[in-house]
mmCIF file of C-alpha atoms in Angstrom:
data_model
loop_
_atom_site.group_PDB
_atom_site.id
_atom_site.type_symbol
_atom_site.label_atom_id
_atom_site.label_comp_id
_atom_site.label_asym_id
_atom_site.label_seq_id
_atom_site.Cartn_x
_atom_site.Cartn_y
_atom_site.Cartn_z
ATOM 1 C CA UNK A 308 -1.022 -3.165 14.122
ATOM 2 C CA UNK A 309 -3.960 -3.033 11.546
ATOM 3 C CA UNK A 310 -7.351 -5.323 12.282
ATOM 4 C CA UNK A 311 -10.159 -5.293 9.821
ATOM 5 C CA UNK A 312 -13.467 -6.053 11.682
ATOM 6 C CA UNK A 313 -16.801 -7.444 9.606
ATOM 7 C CA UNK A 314 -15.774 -5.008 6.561
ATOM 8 C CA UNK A 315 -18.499 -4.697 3.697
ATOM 9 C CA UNK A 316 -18.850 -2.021 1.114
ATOM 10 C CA UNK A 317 -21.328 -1.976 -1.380
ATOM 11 C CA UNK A 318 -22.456 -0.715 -4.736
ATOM 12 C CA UNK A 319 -25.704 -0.883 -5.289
ATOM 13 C CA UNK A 320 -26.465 -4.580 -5.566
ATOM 14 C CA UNK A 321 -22.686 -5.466 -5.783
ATOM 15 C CA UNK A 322 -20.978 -6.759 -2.393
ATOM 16 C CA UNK A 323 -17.065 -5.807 -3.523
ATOM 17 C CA UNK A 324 -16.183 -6.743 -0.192
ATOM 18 C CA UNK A 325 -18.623 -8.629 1.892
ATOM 19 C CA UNK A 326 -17.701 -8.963 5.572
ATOM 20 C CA UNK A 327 -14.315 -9.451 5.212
ATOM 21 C CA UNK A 328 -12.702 -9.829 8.720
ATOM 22 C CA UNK A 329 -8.336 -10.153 8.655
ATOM 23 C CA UNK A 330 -5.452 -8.839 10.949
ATOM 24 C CA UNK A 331 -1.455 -7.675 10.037
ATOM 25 C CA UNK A 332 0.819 -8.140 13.032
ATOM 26 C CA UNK A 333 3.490 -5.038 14.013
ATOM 27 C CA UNK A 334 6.370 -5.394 12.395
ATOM 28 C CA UNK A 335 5.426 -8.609 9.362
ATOM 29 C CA UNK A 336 5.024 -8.380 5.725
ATOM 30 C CA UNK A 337 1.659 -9.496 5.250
ATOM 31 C CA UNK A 338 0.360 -10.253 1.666
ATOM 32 C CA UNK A 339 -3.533 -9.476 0.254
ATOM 33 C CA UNK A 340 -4.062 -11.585 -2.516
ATOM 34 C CA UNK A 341 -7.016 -13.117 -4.688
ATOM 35 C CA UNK A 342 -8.355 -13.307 -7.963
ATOM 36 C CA UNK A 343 -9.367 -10.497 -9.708
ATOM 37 C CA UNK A 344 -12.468 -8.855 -8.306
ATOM 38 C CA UNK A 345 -11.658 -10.533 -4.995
ATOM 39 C CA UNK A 346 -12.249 -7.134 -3.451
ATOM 40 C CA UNK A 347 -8.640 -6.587 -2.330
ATOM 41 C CA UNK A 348 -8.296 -2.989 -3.857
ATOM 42 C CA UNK A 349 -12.074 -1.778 -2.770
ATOM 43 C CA UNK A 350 -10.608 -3.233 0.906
ATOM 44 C CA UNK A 351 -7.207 -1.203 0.386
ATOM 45 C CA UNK A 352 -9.643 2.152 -0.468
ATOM 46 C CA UNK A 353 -12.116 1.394 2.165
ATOM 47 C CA UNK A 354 -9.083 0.839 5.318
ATOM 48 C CA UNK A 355 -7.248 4.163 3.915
ATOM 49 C CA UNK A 356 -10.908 5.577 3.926
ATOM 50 C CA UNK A 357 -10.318 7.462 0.409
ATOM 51 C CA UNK A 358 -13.454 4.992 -0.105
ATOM 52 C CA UNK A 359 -16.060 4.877 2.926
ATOM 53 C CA UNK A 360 -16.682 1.389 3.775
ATOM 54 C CA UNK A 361 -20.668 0.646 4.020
ATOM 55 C CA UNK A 362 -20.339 -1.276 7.564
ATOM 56 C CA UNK A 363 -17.610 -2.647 9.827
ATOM 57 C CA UNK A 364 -14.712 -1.331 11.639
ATOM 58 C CA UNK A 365 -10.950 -0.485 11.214
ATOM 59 C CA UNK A 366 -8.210 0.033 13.944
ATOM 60 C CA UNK A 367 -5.098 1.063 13.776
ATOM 61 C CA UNK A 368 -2.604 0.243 16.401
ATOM 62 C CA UNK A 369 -5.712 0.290 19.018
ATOM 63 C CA UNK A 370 -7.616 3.055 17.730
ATOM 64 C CA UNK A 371 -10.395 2.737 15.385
ATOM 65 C CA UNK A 372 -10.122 4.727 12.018
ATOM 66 C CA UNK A 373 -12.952 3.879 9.497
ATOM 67 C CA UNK A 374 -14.096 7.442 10.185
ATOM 68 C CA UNK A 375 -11.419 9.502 10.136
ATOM 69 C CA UNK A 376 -10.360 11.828 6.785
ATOM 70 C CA UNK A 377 -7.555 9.491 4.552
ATOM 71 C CA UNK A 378 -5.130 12.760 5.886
ATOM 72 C CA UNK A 379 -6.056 12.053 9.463
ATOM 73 C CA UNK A 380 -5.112 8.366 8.914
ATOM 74 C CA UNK A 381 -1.676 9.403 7.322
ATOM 75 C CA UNK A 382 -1.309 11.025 10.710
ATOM 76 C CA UNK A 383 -1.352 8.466 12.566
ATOM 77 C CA UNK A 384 0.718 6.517 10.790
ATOM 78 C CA UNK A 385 -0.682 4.533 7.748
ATOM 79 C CA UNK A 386 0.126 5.130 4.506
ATOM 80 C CA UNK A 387 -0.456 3.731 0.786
ATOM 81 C CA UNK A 388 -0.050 3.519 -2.332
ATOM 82 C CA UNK A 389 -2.169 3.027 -5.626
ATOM 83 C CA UNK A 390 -2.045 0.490 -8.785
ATOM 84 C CA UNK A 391 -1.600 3.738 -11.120
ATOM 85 C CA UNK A 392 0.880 5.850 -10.263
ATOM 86 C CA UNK A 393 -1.051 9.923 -9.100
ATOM 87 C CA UNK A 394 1.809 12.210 -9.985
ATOM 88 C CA UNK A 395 0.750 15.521 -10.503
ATOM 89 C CA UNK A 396 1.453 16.935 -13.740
ATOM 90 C CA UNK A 397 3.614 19.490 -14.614
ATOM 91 C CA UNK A 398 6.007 19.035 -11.317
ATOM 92 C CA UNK A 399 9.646 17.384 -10.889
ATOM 93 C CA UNK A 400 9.761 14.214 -8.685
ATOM 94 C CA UNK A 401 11.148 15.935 -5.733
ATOM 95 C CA UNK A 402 7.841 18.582 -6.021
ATOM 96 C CA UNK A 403 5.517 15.599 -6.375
ATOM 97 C CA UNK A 404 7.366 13.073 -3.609
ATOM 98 C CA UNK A 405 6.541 16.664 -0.682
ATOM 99 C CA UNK A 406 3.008 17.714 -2.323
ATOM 100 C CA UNK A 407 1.808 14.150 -2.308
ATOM 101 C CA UNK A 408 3.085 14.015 1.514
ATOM 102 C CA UNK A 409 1.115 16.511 3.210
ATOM 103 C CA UNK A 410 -1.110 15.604 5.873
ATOM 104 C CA UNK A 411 -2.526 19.042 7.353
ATOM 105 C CA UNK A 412 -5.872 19.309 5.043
ATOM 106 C CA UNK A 413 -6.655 23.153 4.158
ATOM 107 C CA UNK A 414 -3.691 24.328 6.477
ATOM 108 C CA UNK A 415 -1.525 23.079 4.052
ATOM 109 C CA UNK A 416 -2.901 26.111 2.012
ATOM 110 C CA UNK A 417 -0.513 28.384 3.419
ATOM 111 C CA UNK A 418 2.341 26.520 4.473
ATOM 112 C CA UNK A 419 5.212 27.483 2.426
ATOM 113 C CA UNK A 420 5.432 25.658 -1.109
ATOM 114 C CA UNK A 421 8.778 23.475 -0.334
ATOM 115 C CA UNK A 422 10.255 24.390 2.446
ATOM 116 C CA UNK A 423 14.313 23.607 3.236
ATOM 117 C CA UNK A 424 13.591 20.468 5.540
ATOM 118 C CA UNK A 425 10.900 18.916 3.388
ATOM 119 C CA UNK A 426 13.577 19.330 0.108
ATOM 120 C CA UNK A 427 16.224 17.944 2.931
ATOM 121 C CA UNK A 428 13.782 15.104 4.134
ATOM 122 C CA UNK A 429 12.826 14.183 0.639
ATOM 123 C CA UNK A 430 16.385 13.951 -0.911
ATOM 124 C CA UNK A 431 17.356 11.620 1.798
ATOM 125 C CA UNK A 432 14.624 9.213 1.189
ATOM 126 C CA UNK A 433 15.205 9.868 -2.331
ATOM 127 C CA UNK A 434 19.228 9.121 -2.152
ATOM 128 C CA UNK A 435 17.581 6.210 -0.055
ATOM 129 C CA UNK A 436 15.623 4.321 -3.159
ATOM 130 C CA UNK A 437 18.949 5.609 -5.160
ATOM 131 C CA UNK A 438 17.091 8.080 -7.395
ATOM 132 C CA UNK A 439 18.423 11.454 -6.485
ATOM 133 C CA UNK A 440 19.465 11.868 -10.140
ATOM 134 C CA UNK A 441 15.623 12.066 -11.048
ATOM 135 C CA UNK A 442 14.689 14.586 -8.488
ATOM 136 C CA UNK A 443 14.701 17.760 -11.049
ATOM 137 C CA UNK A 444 12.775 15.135 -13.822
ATOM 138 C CA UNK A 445 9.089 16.100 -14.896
ATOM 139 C CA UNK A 446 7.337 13.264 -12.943
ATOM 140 C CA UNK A 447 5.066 12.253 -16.295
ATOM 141 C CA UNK A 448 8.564 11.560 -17.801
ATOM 142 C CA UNK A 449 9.275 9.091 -15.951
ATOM 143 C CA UNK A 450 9.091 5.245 -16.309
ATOM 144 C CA UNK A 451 6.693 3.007 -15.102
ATOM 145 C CA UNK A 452 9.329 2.077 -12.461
ATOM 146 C CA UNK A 453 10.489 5.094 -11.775
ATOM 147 C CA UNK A 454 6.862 5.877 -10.914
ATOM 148 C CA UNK A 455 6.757 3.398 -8.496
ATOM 149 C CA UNK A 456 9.950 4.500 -6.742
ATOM 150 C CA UNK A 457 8.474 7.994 -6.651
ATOM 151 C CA UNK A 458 4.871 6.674 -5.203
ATOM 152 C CA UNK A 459 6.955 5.243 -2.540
ATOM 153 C CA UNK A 460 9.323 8.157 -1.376
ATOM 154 C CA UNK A 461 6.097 10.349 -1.103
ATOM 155 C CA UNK A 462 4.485 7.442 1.087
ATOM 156 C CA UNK A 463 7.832 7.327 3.486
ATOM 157 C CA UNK A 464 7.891 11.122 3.909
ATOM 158 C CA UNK A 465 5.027 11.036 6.433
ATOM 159 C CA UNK A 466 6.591 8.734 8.364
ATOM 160 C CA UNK A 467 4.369 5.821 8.865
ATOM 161 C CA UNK A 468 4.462 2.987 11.010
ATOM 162 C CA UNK A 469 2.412 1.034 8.331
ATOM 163 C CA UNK A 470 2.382 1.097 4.859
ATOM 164 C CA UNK A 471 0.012 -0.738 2.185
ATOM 165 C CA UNK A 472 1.390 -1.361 -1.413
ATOM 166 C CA UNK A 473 -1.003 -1.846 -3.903
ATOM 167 C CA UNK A 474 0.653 -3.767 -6.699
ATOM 168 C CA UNK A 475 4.570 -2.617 -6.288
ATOM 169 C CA UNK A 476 5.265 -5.086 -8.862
ATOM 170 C CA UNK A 477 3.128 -4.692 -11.576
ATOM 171 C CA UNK A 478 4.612 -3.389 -15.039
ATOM 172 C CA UNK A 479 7.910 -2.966 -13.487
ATOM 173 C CA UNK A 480 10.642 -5.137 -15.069
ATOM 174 C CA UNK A 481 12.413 -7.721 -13.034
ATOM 175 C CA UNK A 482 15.807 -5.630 -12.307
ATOM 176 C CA UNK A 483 13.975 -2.732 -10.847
ATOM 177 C CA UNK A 484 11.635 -5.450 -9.396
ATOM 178 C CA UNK A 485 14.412 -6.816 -7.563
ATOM 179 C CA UNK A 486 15.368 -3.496 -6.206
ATOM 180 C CA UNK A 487 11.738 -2.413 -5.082
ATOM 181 C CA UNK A 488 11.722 -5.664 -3.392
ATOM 182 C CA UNK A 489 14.991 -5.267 -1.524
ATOM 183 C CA UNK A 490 14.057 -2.035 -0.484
ATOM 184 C CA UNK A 491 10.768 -3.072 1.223
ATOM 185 C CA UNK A 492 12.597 -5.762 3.003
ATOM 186 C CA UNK A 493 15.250 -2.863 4.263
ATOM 187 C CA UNK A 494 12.233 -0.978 5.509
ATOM 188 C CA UNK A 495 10.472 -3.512 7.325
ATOM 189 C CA UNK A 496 14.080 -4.864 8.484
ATOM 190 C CA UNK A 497 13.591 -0.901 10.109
ATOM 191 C CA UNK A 498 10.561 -2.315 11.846
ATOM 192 C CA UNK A 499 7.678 -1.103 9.105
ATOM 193 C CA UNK A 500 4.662 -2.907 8.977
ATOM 194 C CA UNK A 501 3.664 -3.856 5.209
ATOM 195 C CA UNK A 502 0.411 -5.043 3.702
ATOM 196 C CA UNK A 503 0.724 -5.688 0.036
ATOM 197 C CA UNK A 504 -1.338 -6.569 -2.549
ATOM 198 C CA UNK A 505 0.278 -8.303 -5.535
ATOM 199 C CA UNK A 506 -0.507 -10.825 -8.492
ATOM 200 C CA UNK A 507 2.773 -12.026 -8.489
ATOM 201 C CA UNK A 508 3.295 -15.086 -6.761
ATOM 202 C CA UNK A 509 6.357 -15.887 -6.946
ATOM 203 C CA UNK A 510 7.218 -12.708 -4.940
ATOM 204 C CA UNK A 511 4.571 -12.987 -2.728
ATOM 205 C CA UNK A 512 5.898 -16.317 -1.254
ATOM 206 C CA UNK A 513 9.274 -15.330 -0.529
ATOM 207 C CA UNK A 514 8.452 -11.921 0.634
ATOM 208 C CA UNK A 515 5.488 -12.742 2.791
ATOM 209 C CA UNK A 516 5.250 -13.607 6.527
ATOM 210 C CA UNK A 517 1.433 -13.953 6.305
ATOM 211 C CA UNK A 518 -1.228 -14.808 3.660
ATOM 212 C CA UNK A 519 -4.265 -13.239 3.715
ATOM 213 C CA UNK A 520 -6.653 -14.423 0.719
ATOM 214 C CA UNK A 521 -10.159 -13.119 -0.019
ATOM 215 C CA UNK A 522 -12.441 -14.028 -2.797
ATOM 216 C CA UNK A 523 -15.729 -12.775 -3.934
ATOM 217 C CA UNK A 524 -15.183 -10.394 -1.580
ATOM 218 C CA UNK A 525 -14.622 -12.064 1.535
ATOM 219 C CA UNK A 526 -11.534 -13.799 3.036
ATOM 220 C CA UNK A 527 -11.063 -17.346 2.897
ATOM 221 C CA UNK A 528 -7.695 -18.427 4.531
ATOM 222 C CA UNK A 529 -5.029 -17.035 6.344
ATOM 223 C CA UNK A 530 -1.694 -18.337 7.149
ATOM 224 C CA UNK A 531 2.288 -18.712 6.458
ATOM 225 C CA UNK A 532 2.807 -18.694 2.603
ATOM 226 C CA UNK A 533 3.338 -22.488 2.683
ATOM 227 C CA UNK A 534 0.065 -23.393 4.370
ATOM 228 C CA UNK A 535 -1.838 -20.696 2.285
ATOM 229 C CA UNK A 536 -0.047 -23.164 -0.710
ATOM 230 C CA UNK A 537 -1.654 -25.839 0.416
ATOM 231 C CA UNK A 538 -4.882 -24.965 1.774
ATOM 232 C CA UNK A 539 -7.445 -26.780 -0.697
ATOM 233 C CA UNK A 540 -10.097 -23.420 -0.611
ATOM 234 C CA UNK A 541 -7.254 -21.161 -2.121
ATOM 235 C CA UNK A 542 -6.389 -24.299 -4.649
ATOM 236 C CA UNK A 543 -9.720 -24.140 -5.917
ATOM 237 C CA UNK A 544 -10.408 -20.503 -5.934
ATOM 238 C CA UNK A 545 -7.079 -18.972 -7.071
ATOM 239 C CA UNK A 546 -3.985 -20.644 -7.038
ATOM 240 C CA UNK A 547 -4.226 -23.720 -8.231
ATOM 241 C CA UNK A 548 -4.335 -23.125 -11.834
ATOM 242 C CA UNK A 549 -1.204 -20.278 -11.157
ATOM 243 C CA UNK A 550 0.728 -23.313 -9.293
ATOM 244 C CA UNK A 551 -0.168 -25.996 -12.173
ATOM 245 C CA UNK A 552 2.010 -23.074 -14.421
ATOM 246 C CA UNK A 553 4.520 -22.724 -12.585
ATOM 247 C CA UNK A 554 5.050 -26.267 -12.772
#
């Protein structure tokens, strides 16, 4: 579905992401993980192109993307979201979950502001998550949760065939946790690709079908979840010293 070719992006002297070559299979969950500063976010910017990477390719289901617009690439079919939630101010979740969603650049200009399908399309994915009862609710009212849920009703009104989480998890407490979670399995159960990056480990390895892990920039294993565990490069660049904790 999604292969990342020989990746880099720079700033100034400052690889962030330094040939970083990894691939998520049609139809898996497939994690992003690393320390922090690994490069996974600058990665996440540079696929969805609302950051141009300096060199190396990006393809999408067979066609390559790196330089398309980030609305072109919501066109055909990927979608994210972002650590820190964007709603716009000053607009009720149901405004925010259609504004956020629209793909046609300056055409969008003079569509019509919310028209009776988009409301009809966005209360079903809202009823979906099971938060119709915020749809009239200024979206900077809302919890840091709540946020999240929003982030990802705007993602699933363009209908993509992949999306990529950034952080779902963090600041959320566990009960909505375990909701966001059982939601993204429903979706992908739907046959949606996911690529996720996340600091929580626990989640990651029973959510995951694939490991992807990059530090300084690069990637340094792939795998299952249990022989991304194991590997003795992840050990001593990231996970050991979360495992010894857990333990």
């Amino acid at each position: 579905m999604l292969e990342v070719k020989n990746m880099s992006k720079r700033f100034g002297g400052i690889r962030a992401v330094d040939d970083c070559s990894f691939t998520v299979r049609k139809g898996e969950i497939t994690a992003l993980i690393g320390p922090n500063g690994a490069g996974k976010t600058t990665a996440f910017n540079c696929i969805s192109r609302t950051m141009a990477p300096t060199s190396g390719e990006v393809w999408l289901d067979g066609e390559r993307i790196d330089g398309l617009r980030p609305h072109q690439i919501t066109r055909r079919g990927l979608s994210r979201t972002f650590q820190i939630s964007r709603n716009l101010a000053d607009m009720t979740v149901l405004e925010n979950v259609i504004c956020q969603s629209r793909t046609e650049g300056w055409r969008d200009m003079f569509r019509p502001a919310l028209s009776e399908a988009e409301i009809a399309k966005a209360m079903g994915i809202l009823d979906f998550l099971g938060i119709t009862r915020i749809a009239q609710e200024d979206g900077s009212n809302l919890s840091y949760g709540q946020k999240k849920l929003m982030d990802l009703a705007a993602l699933l009104m363009s209908d993509p065939k992949i999306i990529l989480l950034d952080e779902p998890a963090g600041g959320v407490n566990p009960t909505l946790l375990e909701e966001i979670v059982g939601h993204i399995r429903e979706l992908n159960a739907k046959g949606l690709t996911v690529l996720i990056v996340e600091h929580n480990m626990e989640l990651i390895m029973r959510l995951s079908d694939r490991v992807v892990v990059m530090a300084q920039g690069t990637v340094i294993a792939e795998g299952t979840p249990e022989e991304v565990r194991a590997d003795p490069a992840v050990l001593d660049a990231y996970l050991g010293g979360v495992l010894e904790a857990e333990e």
